[in-house]
Coordinates of C-alpha atoms and ligand atoms in Angstrom, one line a residue:
M1 CA 101.0 -86.0 72.7
G2 CA 97.7 -87.4 71.5
R3 CA 96.3 -87.3 75.0
V4 CA 97.3 -83.7 75.4
V5 CA 95.5 -82.8 72.2
V6 CA 92.4 -84.6 73.3
G7 CA 92.7 -83.0 76.8
V8 CA 92.9 -79.5 75.3
A9 CA 90.0 -80.3 72.9
V10 CA 87.9 -81.5 75.8
G11 CA 88.8 -78.4 77.8
V12 CA 87.9 -76.1 74.9
A13 CA 84.6 -77.9 74.5
V14 CA 83.8 -77.6 78.1
A15 CA 84.7 -73.9 78.1
A16 CA 82.6 -73.4 75.0
C17 CA 79.7 -75.2 76.6
A18 CA 80.0 -73.0 79.7
V19 CA 80.1 -69.8 77.7
A20 CA 77.1 -71.1 75.7
A21 CA 75.3 -71.8 78.9
V22 CA 76.0 -68.3 80.2
V23 CA 74.9 -66.8 77.0
V24 CA 71.8 -68.8 76.8
G25 CA 71.1 -68.2 80.5
R26 CA 71.5 -64.4 79.9
R27 CA 69.3 -64.6 76.9
V28 CA 66.6 -66.4 78.9
R29 CA 66.9 -63.9 81.7
S30 CA 66.9 -61.0 79.3
K31 CA 63.8 -62.4 77.6
R32 CA 62.1 -62.8 80.9
K33 CA 62.9 -59.3 81.9
W34 CA 61.7 -58.0 78.5
R35 CA 58.5 -59.9 78.9
R36 CA 57.9 -58.3 82.3
V37 CA 58.4 -54.8 80.8
V38 CA 56.2 -55.6 77.8
G39 CA 53.6 -56.8 80.3
V40 CA 53.7 -53.3 81.9
L41 CA 53.2 -51.8 78.5
R42 CA 50.3 -54.1 77.6
E43 CA 48.6 -53.4 80.9
L44 CA 49.0 -49.6 80.2
E45 CA 47.5 -50.0 76.8
D46 CA 44.6 -52.0 78.0
N47 CA 43.8 -49.6 80.8
C48 CA 44.1 -46.5 78.5
E49 CA 41.9 -48.1 75.9
T50 CA 39.6 -45.5 74.2
T51 CA 37.5 -47.5 71.8
F52 CA 34.8 -45.9 69.8
G53 CA 32.2 -47.3 72.3
R54 CA 34.0 -45.9 75.3
L55 CA 34.4 -42.5 73.7
R56 CA 30.7 -42.4 73.0
Q57 CA 30.0 -43.1 76.7
V58 CA 32.3 -40.2 77.6
V59 CA 30.5 -38.0 75.1
D60 CA 27.1 -38.9 76.7
A61 CA 28.4 -38.5 80.2
M62 CA 29.7 -35.0 79.4
A63 CA 26.3 -34.0 78.0
V64 CA 24.5 -35.5 81.0
E65 CA 26.8 -33.7 83.5
M66 CA 26.4 -30.4 81.6
H67 CA 22.6 -30.8 82.1
A68 CA 23.1 -31.6 85.8
G69 CA 25.4 -28.7 86.4
L70 CA 22.9 -26.3 84.8
A71 CA 20.0 -27.8 86.8
S72 CA 21.3 -26.9 90.2
E73 CA 24.2 -25.4 92.1
G74 CA 26.5 -28.3 93.0
G75 CA 24.5 -30.7 90.8
S76 CA 27.5 -31.9 89.0
K77 CA 31.3 -31.9 89.2
L78 CA 31.0 -29.5 86.3
K79 CA 30.4 -26.1 87.9
M80 CA 28.8 -24.6 84.7
L81 CA 29.5 -21.1 85.9
L82 CA 27.5 -18.2 84.5
T83 CA 29.6 -15.5 82.9
F84 CA 26.9 -12.9 82.3
V85 CA 28.4 -12.5 78.8
D86 CA 25.3 -12.6 76.7
T87 CA 26.6 -11.3 73.4
L88 CA 29.8 -12.0 71.7
P89 CA 31.9 -9.5 69.7
N90 CA 30.9 -9.4 66.0
G91 CA 33.3 -7.0 64.4
S92 CA 31.4 -3.8 64.9
E93 CA 33.4 -2.8 68.0
K94 CA 35.3 0.4 67.7
G95 CA 37.9 2.3 69.7
T96 CA 40.9 1.6 71.9
Y97 CA 40.5 -1.0 74.7
Y98 CA 42.9 -2.5 77.2
A99 CA 43.2 -6.0 78.6
L100 CA 45.0 -7.5 81.5
D101 CA 45.6 -11.3 81.4
L102 CA 46.4 -12.8 84.8
G103 CA 46.3 -16.6 85.2
G104 CA 49.7 -18.1 85.6
T105 CA 53.3 -17.3 86.1
N106 CA 53.2 -14.3 83.7
F107 CA 50.7 -11.6 83.3
R108 CA 50.2 -9.5 80.2
V109 CA 48.8 -6.1 79.4
L110 CA 47.4 -5.4 76.0
R111 CA 46.1 -2.5 74.0
V112 CA 43.7 -3.3 71.2
Q113 CA 42.6 -0.8 68.6
L114 CA 39.4 -1.7 66.9
G115 CA 38.4 -0.2 63.6
G116 CA 34.7 -1.1 63.5
G117 CA 34.8 -3.3 60.4
R118 CA 34.7 -7.0 60.7
S119 CA 38.0 -8.6 61.6
S120 CA 39.8 -5.3 61.8
I121 CA 41.9 -5.4 64.9
L122 CA 44.0 -2.4 63.7
D123 CA 46.8 -2.9 66.1
N124 CA 47.6 -4.6 69.4
D125 CA 50.5 -4.1 71.7
V126 CA 51.5 -6.6 74.4
K127 CA 53.7 -6.4 77.4
R128 CA 54.5 -9.5 79.3
Q129 CA 55.9 -9.6 82.8
P130 CA 56.5 -12.3 85.3
I131 CA 54.7 -12.1 88.7
P132 CA 57.4 -11.9 91.3
Q133 CA 57.1 -15.1 93.4
H134 CA 56.7 -13.3 96.8
L135 CA 53.6 -11.4 95.4
M136 CA 51.8 -14.7 94.8
T137 CA 51.5 -15.3 98.5
S138 CA 51.6 -11.7 99.8
T139 CA 48.5 -9.4 100.1
S140 CA 45.9 -8.5 97.5
E141 CA 47.1 -4.9 97.8
D142 CA 50.7 -5.7 97.0
L143 CA 49.7 -7.9 94.1
F144 CA 47.3 -5.4 92.5
D145 CA 49.5 -2.4 93.2
F146 CA 52.2 -4.1 91.2
I147 CA 49.9 -4.9 88.4
A148 CA 48.4 -1.4 88.3
S149 CA 51.9 0.2 88.2
S150 CA 52.8 -2.0 85.2
L151 CA 49.5 -1.1 83.5
K152 CA 50.1 2.6 84.2
E153 CA 53.5 2.5 82.6
F154 CA 52.0 0.8 79.6
V155 CA 49.2 3.4 79.3
D156 CA 51.6 6.2 79.7
Q157 CA 53.5 5.1 76.6
E158 CA 50.4 5.7 74.4
G159 CA 50.8 8.0 71.4
D160 CA 50.1 11.7 72.0
A161 CA 46.7 11.7 70.3
E162 CA 45.5 9.1 72.7
S163 CA 46.9 10.4 75.9
S164 CA 46.0 14.1 75.4
V165 CA 42.4 13.2 76.2
D166 CA 41.9 12.3 79.8
R167 CA 39.1 9.9 79.2
R168 CA 38.1 7.0 81.3
R169 CA 39.6 3.9 79.6
E170 CA 37.9 0.5 79.6
L171 CA 39.6 -2.7 80.4
G172 CA 38.9 -6.4 79.9
F173 CA 40.3 -8.4 82.8
T174 CA 41.1 -12.0 82.1
F175 CA 41.4 -13.6 85.5
S176 CA 41.8 -17.4 85.1
F177 CA 40.9 -18.6 88.6
P178 CA 37.5 -19.9 89.7
V179 CA 35.3 -16.9 90.2
K180 CA 31.7 -16.6 91.2
Q181 CA 30.5 -14.0 88.7
I182 CA 28.2 -11.3 90.0
S183 CA 27.9 -9.4 86.7
V184 CA 29.8 -9.4 83.5
S185 CA 32.4 -7.0 85.1
S186 CA 32.5 -8.3 88.6
G187 CA 32.9 -11.5 90.6
T188 CA 34.2 -12.9 93.8
L189 CA 37.2 -15.2 94.0
I190 CA 36.2 -18.8 95.0
K191 CA 39.7 -20.1 95.5
W192 CA 43.3 -19.6 94.3
T193 CA 45.0 -22.2 92.1
K194 CA 48.4 -22.5 90.3
G195 CA 50.6 -21.5 93.2
F196 CA 48.8 -18.3 94.2
A197 CA 47.8 -18.2 97.9
I198 CA 46.7 -14.7 99.0
R199 CA 44.4 -15.4 101.9
D200 CA 42.8 -12.0 102.2
M201 CA 41.6 -12.2 98.6
V202 CA 39.3 -15.3 98.8
G203 CA 35.7 -14.2 98.8
M204 CA 36.6 -10.6 97.7
E205 CA 35.3 -8.9 94.6
V206 CA 38.2 -9.1 92.0
S207 CA 37.5 -6.1 89.8
G208 CA 37.1 -3.9 92.8
C209 CA 40.5 -4.9 94.1
L210 CA 42.1 -3.9 90.7
E211 CA 40.1 -0.7 90.4
Q212 CA 41.1 0.5 93.9
A213 CA 44.8 -0.2 93.0
M214 CA 44.4 1.7 89.7
T215 CA 42.9 4.7 91.6
R216 CA 45.9 4.6 94.0
K217 CA 48.2 4.8 91.0
G218 CA 46.3 7.6 89.4
L219 CA 45.0 5.6 86.5
N220 CA 41.5 6.5 85.3
M221 CA 40.3 3.0 84.1
K222 CA 37.3 0.8 84.7
V223 CA 36.9 -3.0 84.4
A224 CA 34.3 -3.5 81.7
A225 CA 34.5 -7.3 81.6
L226 CA 35.9 -9.8 84.0
V227 CA 36.4 -13.2 82.2
N228 CA 38.5 -16.3 82.2
D229 CA 40.8 -17.4 79.4
S230 CA 38.3 -19.7 77.7
V231 CA 35.7 -17.0 77.5
G232 CA 38.3 -14.6 76.0
T233 CA 39.1 -17.3 73.4
L234 CA 35.5 -17.7 72.5
A235 CA 35.1 -13.9 72.1
L236 CA 38.1 -13.7 69.8
G237 CA 36.9 -16.7 67.9
H238 CA 33.5 -15.2 67.4
Y239 CA 34.9 -11.9 66.4
H240 CA 36.6 -13.6 63.5
D241 CA 33.9 -16.2 62.7
A242 CA 30.3 -15.8 63.7
D243 CA 29.7 -19.6 63.7
T244 CA 32.0 -20.0 66.7
V245 CA 29.9 -21.5 69.5
A246 CA 32.4 -22.9 72.0
A247 CA 36.0 -22.5 73.0
V248 CA 38.5 -25.0 74.5
I249 CA 41.8 -24.4 76.2
I250 CA 44.3 -27.2 76.2
G251 CA 47.5 -25.9 77.6
T252 CA 49.0 -26.2 81.1
G253 CA 45.4 -26.8 82.2
T254 CA 42.2 -27.5 80.3
N255 CA 38.8 -25.8 80.3
A256 CA 35.9 -25.0 78.0
C257 CA 33.0 -22.6 77.6
Y258 CA 30.1 -22.3 75.2
M259 CA 27.1 -20.2 74.4
E260 CA 24.0 -21.7 76.1
R261 CA 20.3 -20.8 75.8
T262 CA 19.2 -19.0 79.0
D263 CA 16.1 -21.2 79.3
A264 CA 18.4 -24.2 79.6
I265 CA 20.1 -22.6 82.7
I266 CA 17.5 -24.0 85.1
K267 CA 19.5 -23.1 88.2
C268 CA 19.1 -19.4 87.4
Q269 CA 15.4 -19.1 86.7
G270 CA 14.0 -16.0 85.1
L271 CA 17.4 -15.1 83.6
L272 CA 16.7 -12.7 80.8
T273 CA 19.3 -11.5 78.3
T274 CA 18.8 -9.6 75.1
S275 CA 20.3 -12.4 73.0
G276 CA 18.5 -15.2 74.8
G277 CA 21.8 -16.8 75.5
M278 CA 24.7 -16.7 77.9
V279 CA 28.3 -18.0 77.8
V280 CA 28.7 -20.7 80.4
N281 CA 32.2 -21.4 81.8
M282 CA 32.1 -25.2 82.3
E283 CA 35.3 -25.6 84.4
W284 CA 35.5 -28.9 82.6
G285 CA 38.9 -29.8 84.0
N286 CA 36.9 -31.2 87.0
F287 CA 34.7 -33.4 84.8
W288 CA 34.5 -37.0 86.0
S289 CA 32.8 -40.2 84.8
A290 CA 33.2 -43.9 85.6
H291 CA 33.7 -44.4 81.8
L292 CA 37.0 -42.6 81.8
P293 CA 39.8 -45.1 81.3
R294 CA 41.9 -44.8 84.5
T295 CA 45.2 -46.4 85.4
T296 CA 47.1 -46.9 88.7
Y297 CA 49.4 -44.1 87.4
D298 CA 46.5 -41.7 87.4
I299 CA 45.4 -42.8 90.8
D300 CA 48.9 -42.2 92.2
L301 CA 49.3 -38.9 90.4
D302 CA 46.0 -37.7 91.9
A303 CA 46.9 -38.9 95.4
D304 CA 50.3 -37.1 95.3
S305 CA 48.7 -33.9 93.9
P306 CA 47.9 -30.9 96.1
N307 CA 44.2 -31.2 95.1
P308 CA 43.3 -34.9 95.2
N309 CA 39.8 -35.8 93.8
Y310 CA 39.7 -32.6 91.9
Q311 CA 40.4 -31.8 88.2
G312 CA 40.2 -35.5 87.3
F313 CA 39.7 -34.8 83.6
E314 CA 42.4 -32.2 83.5
K315 CA 44.9 -34.7 85.1
M316 CA 44.4 -37.1 82.2
I317 CA 44.5 -34.5 79.5
S318 CA 46.5 -31.3 80.1
G319 CA 50.1 -30.3 79.6
M320 CA 50.8 -30.0 83.3
Y321 CA 50.4 -33.8 83.8
L322 CA 51.1 -35.9 80.7
G323 CA 54.9 -35.9 81.1
D324 CA 54.5 -37.0 84.7
I325 CA 52.2 -39.9 83.8
V326 CA 54.9 -41.1 81.4
R327 CA 57.6 -40.7 84.1
R328 CA 55.5 -42.9 86.4
V329 CA 55.3 -45.6 83.8
I330 CA 59.0 -45.6 83.0
L331 CA 59.7 -45.7 86.8
R332 CA 57.5 -48.8 87.1
M333 CA 59.2 -50.5 84.1
S334 CA 62.6 -49.7 85.5
E335 CA 61.6 -51.2 88.9
E336 CA 60.2 -54.3 87.2
A337 CA 63.4 -55.1 85.3
D338 CA 66.7 -53.4 84.8
I339 CA 66.4 -52.7 81.1
F340 CA 67.1 -49.0 81.9
G341 CA 70.1 -50.0 84.1
P342 CA 69.9 -49.3 87.8
V343 CA 66.7 -47.4 88.8
S344 CA 67.6 -43.7 88.4
S345 CA 66.7 -41.5 91.3
K346 CA 65.5 -38.9 88.8
L347 CA 62.6 -41.1 87.9
S348 CA 61.2 -40.5 91.4
M349 CA 61.2 -36.7 91.0
P350 CA 57.7 -35.4 90.3
F351 CA 57.3 -33.4 87.1
I352 CA 61.0 -33.7 86.1
L353 CA 59.8 -34.9 82.7
R354 CA 57.9 -31.9 81.4
T355 CA 55.3 -32.4 78.6
P356 CA 57.3 -30.6 75.9
L357 CA 60.2 -33.0 76.5
M358 CA 57.8 -36.0 76.3
A359 CA 56.5 -34.6 73.0
A360 CA 60.0 -34.2 71.7
M361 CA 60.6 -37.9 72.4
H362 CA 57.3 -38.9 70.9
E363 CA 58.0 -37.0 67.8
D364 CA 61.6 -38.0 67.4
D365 CA 61.7 -39.4 63.8
S366 CA 65.5 -40.1 63.6
P367 CA 66.3 -43.7 62.8
E368 CA 68.3 -44.1 66.0
L369 CA 65.9 -42.1 68.2
T370 CA 68.7 -39.8 69.2
E371 CA 66.5 -37.2 70.9
V372 CA 64.9 -39.9 73.0
G373 CA 68.4 -41.1 74.0
R374 CA 69.5 -37.6 74.8
I375 CA 66.4 -36.8 77.0
L376 CA 66.7 -40.2 78.8
S377 CA 70.3 -39.5 79.5
D378 CA 70.3 -35.7 80.2
I379 CA 67.0 -35.4 82.1
L380 CA 66.3 -38.8 83.6
E381 CA 70.0 -39.9 83.9
I382 CA 69.4 -43.1 82.1
P383 CA 72.5 -43.3 79.8
H384 CA 73.1 -45.7 76.9
A385 CA 69.5 -46.9 76.6
P386 CA 69.5 -49.4 73.6
L387 CA 67.3 -48.7 70.6
K388 CA 64.8 -51.3 71.7
V389 CA 64.3 -49.5 75.0
R390 CA 64.1 -46.1 73.3
K391 CA 61.3 -47.5 71.1
L392 CA 59.5 -48.7 74.2
V393 CA 59.6 -45.2 75.7
V394 CA 58.1 -43.7 72.5
K395 CA 55.3 -46.2 72.7
V396 CA 54.5 -45.2 76.3
C397 CA 54.4 -41.5 75.2
D398 CA 52.1 -42.5 72.4
V399 CA 49.6 -44.4 74.6
V400 CA 49.4 -41.5 77.1
T401 CA 49.0 -38.8 74.5
R402 CA 46.6 -40.7 72.4
R403 CA 44.3 -41.3 75.4
A404 CA 44.5 -37.6 76.3
A405 CA 43.7 -36.3 72.8
R406 CA 40.8 -38.7 72.3
L407 CA 39.3 -37.8 75.7
A408 CA 39.5 -34.1 74.8
A409 CA 37.8 -34.9 71.5
A410 CA 35.0 -36.7 73.4
G411 CA 34.7 -33.7 75.6
I412 CA 34.2 -31.4 72.6
A413 CA 31.7 -33.8 71.1
G414 CA 29.9 -33.8 74.4
I415 CA 29.4 -30.0 74.1
L416 CA 28.3 -30.3 70.5
K417 CA 25.8 -33.0 71.6
K418 CA 24.4 -30.7 74.4
I419 CA 23.8 -27.9 72.0
G420 CA 22.5 -30.1 69.2
R421 CA 25.4 -29.6 66.8
D422 CA 26.6 -33.2 66.7
G423 CA 24.1 -34.3 64.0
S424 CA 22.0 -36.3 66.5
G425 CA 19.1 -33.9 66.1
G426 CA 19.2 -32.0 69.5
K427 CA 17.2 -28.9 70.0
T428 CA 18.5 -25.8 68.3
P429 CA 16.8 -22.4 68.7
G430 CA 15.1 -21.2 65.6
R431 CA 15.5 -24.5 63.8
S432 CA 12.3 -26.2 62.7
R433 CA 12.0 -30.0 62.9
S434 CA 12.0 -30.3 59.1
D435 CA 15.2 -28.4 58.8
N436 CA 17.7 -31.1 58.8
R437 CA 20.6 -29.1 57.5
I438 CA 23.8 -29.5 59.5
R439 CA 25.0 -26.1 60.5
R440 CA 28.5 -25.0 60.2
T441 CA 30.0 -25.1 63.7
V442 CA 33.3 -23.6 64.8
V443 CA 35.1 -24.3 68.1
A444 CA 37.9 -21.9 69.0
V445 CA 41.0 -23.6 70.5
E446 CA 44.0 -22.3 72.3
G447 CA 46.8 -23.7 74.4
G448 CA 50.3 -24.9 73.9
L449 CA 49.5 -28.6 74.1
Y450 CA 47.1 -28.4 71.1
T451 CA 49.1 -25.8 69.1
S452 CA 52.6 -27.2 69.6
Y453 CA 52.2 -30.9 69.9
T454 CA 51.4 -32.2 66.4
M455 CA 50.7 -35.8 67.4
F456 CA 48.3 -34.7 70.1
R457 CA 46.4 -32.5 67.7
E458 CA 46.2 -35.2 65.0
Y459 CA 44.9 -37.8 67.5
L460 CA 42.3 -35.3 68.6
H461 CA 41.1 -34.5 65.1
E462 CA 41.0 -38.2 64.2
A463 CA 38.9 -39.1 67.3
L464 CA 36.5 -36.2 66.7
N465 CA 36.0 -37.3 63.1
E466 CA 35.5 -40.9 64.4
I467 CA 32.9 -39.8 67.0
L468 CA 30.9 -37.3 64.8
G469 CA 31.1 -39.4 61.6
E470 CA 32.1 -38.2 58.2
E471 CA 29.0 -36.2 57.3
V472 CA 28.9 -34.1 60.5
S473 CA 32.7 -33.7 60.7
Q474 CA 32.7 -31.8 57.5
H475 CA 30.7 -29.1 59.2
V476 CA 32.7 -28.9 62.4
F477 CA 35.9 -26.8 62.4
L478 CA 38.5 -26.4 65.2
K479 CA 40.1 -23.0 64.8
V480 CA 43.2 -21.8 66.6
T481 CA 42.9 -18.3 68.0
E482 CA 46.0 -16.5 69.1
D483 CA 46.2 -14.5 72.3
G484 CA 42.4 -14.9 72.6
S485 CA 42.7 -14.9 76.4
G486 CA 44.0 -11.3 76.2
I487 CA 42.6 -9.8 73.0
G488 CA 39.2 -11.5 73.7
A489 CA 38.9 -9.7 77.0
A490 CA 39.5 -6.4 75.3
L491 CA 36.8 -7.2 72.7
L492 CA 34.4 -8.1 75.5
A493 CA 35.1 -4.8 77.2
A494 CA 34.1 -3.2 73.9
S495 CA 31.0 -5.3 73.3
Q496 CA 29.4 -5.7 76.7
S497 CA 26.6 -3.3 77.3
S498 CA 24.5 -5.6 79.4
N499 CA 23.9 -5.0 83.1
I500 CA 22.4 -8.3 84.1
Q501 CA 23.1 -9.1 87.7
Q502 CA 23.5 -12.2 89.7
C503 CA 20.5 -14.5 89.6
G504 CA 18.2 -15.5 92.5
Ligands
ADP601 P1 49.0 -21.7 79.7 O1 48.1 -22.9 79.5 O2 49.9 -21.8 80.9 O3 48.3 -20.4 79.6 P2 50.0 -22.2 77.0 O4 48.6 -22.2 76.5 O5 51.0 -21.5 76.3 O6 50.0 -21.7 78.5 O7 50.4 -23.7 77.2 C1 51.6 -24.0 77.7 C2 51.6 -25.5 78.0 O8 51.5 -26.3 76.8 C3 52.9 -26.0 78.6 O9 52.7 -26.0 80.0 C4 53.0 -27.4 78.1 O10 52.4 -28.3 79.0 C5 52.3 -27.4 76.8 N1 53.2 -27.3 75.7 C6 53.9 -26.2 75.2 N2 54.7 -26.5 74.2 C7 54.6 -27.9 74.0 C8 55.1 -28.8 73.1 N3 56.0 -28.4 72.2 N4 54.7 -30.0 73.2 C9 53.9 -30.4 74.1 N5 53.3 -29.6 75.0 C10 53.6 -28.4 75.0
MG602 MG1 46.8 -19.3 78.7

């Protein structure tokens, strides 16, 4: 009997030891796995580092590249395109103007009524319409006939008082593709982007194509300003606040423009404008500097993109890409160790994790991170991720967004440095050496990433304050404009009287 008891006891002990060994073994393995994944995170953090010193280098590089792009054609990755917009709307504009905003999947037509007193946009109507997919790769005639028809319908709906007079209406045309501007109201298409590919259009004069289509549709309308979305944003910003000197778009893509002195535009010698200035469209999405903190994920994303080696700054900053950088990091973690379960095939699908979803995970403040769990499960097909893993995903989003926002801030500070508004004592027209007052400076901002992603916006503000320092920051304001890309073009149609032509 005693032997049996002893035997059972020994058996139990052996079994317990075996279980313990399995548990310990599992723990050790799990710890090892976890360590590998944390290693991936640490490496990401290190390579995305945006210390104060590094940001300052990016600020300096931006200012230097701006100089280079203004000095000669092709002198920098920054195109620094002339816009021929020499004066910005100031509130005295009066009358009814139209705008057409074409630059993505939707296009919009707008009517803006201006009262003549500062900040008195009396009314504006908007009509939004998607561009049918087949027209994006069809002929320029098909595309512009479609747009002109839509515009005609919109104009025909005008109130009686307006339509009874058969006057020639003026239109601001926001065309957010790279254009070589010939005058404020005309320019040739350099290349298509964003899914458009109408071969017969490249090299053609854009406003002319639209005007011919409008004539075909019996619409008596003239393009008075041809601009891109950042210039429209600057125009609306300046209309509301005369201290607005630059505009930045941070949405699907990113770009910036600002008011430059004509004598600083070396590549266009002898350029004369009444104001002594001209808005320069930087096309800053293509900015590059060795100081930018780049990771293997960025390199792979670029290599897989339809435009490798282009838009390097944009690929680190804008809404089109941030979600995809995060997807790539999660894929790598998942391959490194099975903390996400078996590697989900969804993780290999480019752009499946869109930036608004990434933002929703980043900003999930529920104790159990339920939104993170839902997105991992529904979008990436990673079910039942434990809390610890969900926290890790939030951290990845944080690292990627923080870098993006801080680099965008450095870009803005670079512009301020170039125009002497960063407190470092650069040259400013009309300012004597002894006048050390820091001038109030406003930058107009537009784009869904900035306006809808709170953490992005906060990181950007924090970095800008850090770079500029407390004293200067107090005088620099980022102001969100709404529909600037459309309304701004109508304002420019109203305010542009200049007829300066292509330089050289
Ligand atoms: P576009 O740049 O195409 O003219 P928007 O300025 O409206 O359009 O920006 C839309 C982009 O902003 C989206 O493609 C997306 O990347 C980003 N975005 C929109 N909403 C959010 C959000 N809630 N969180 C993060 N990013 C967002
Ligand atoms: Mg836009």
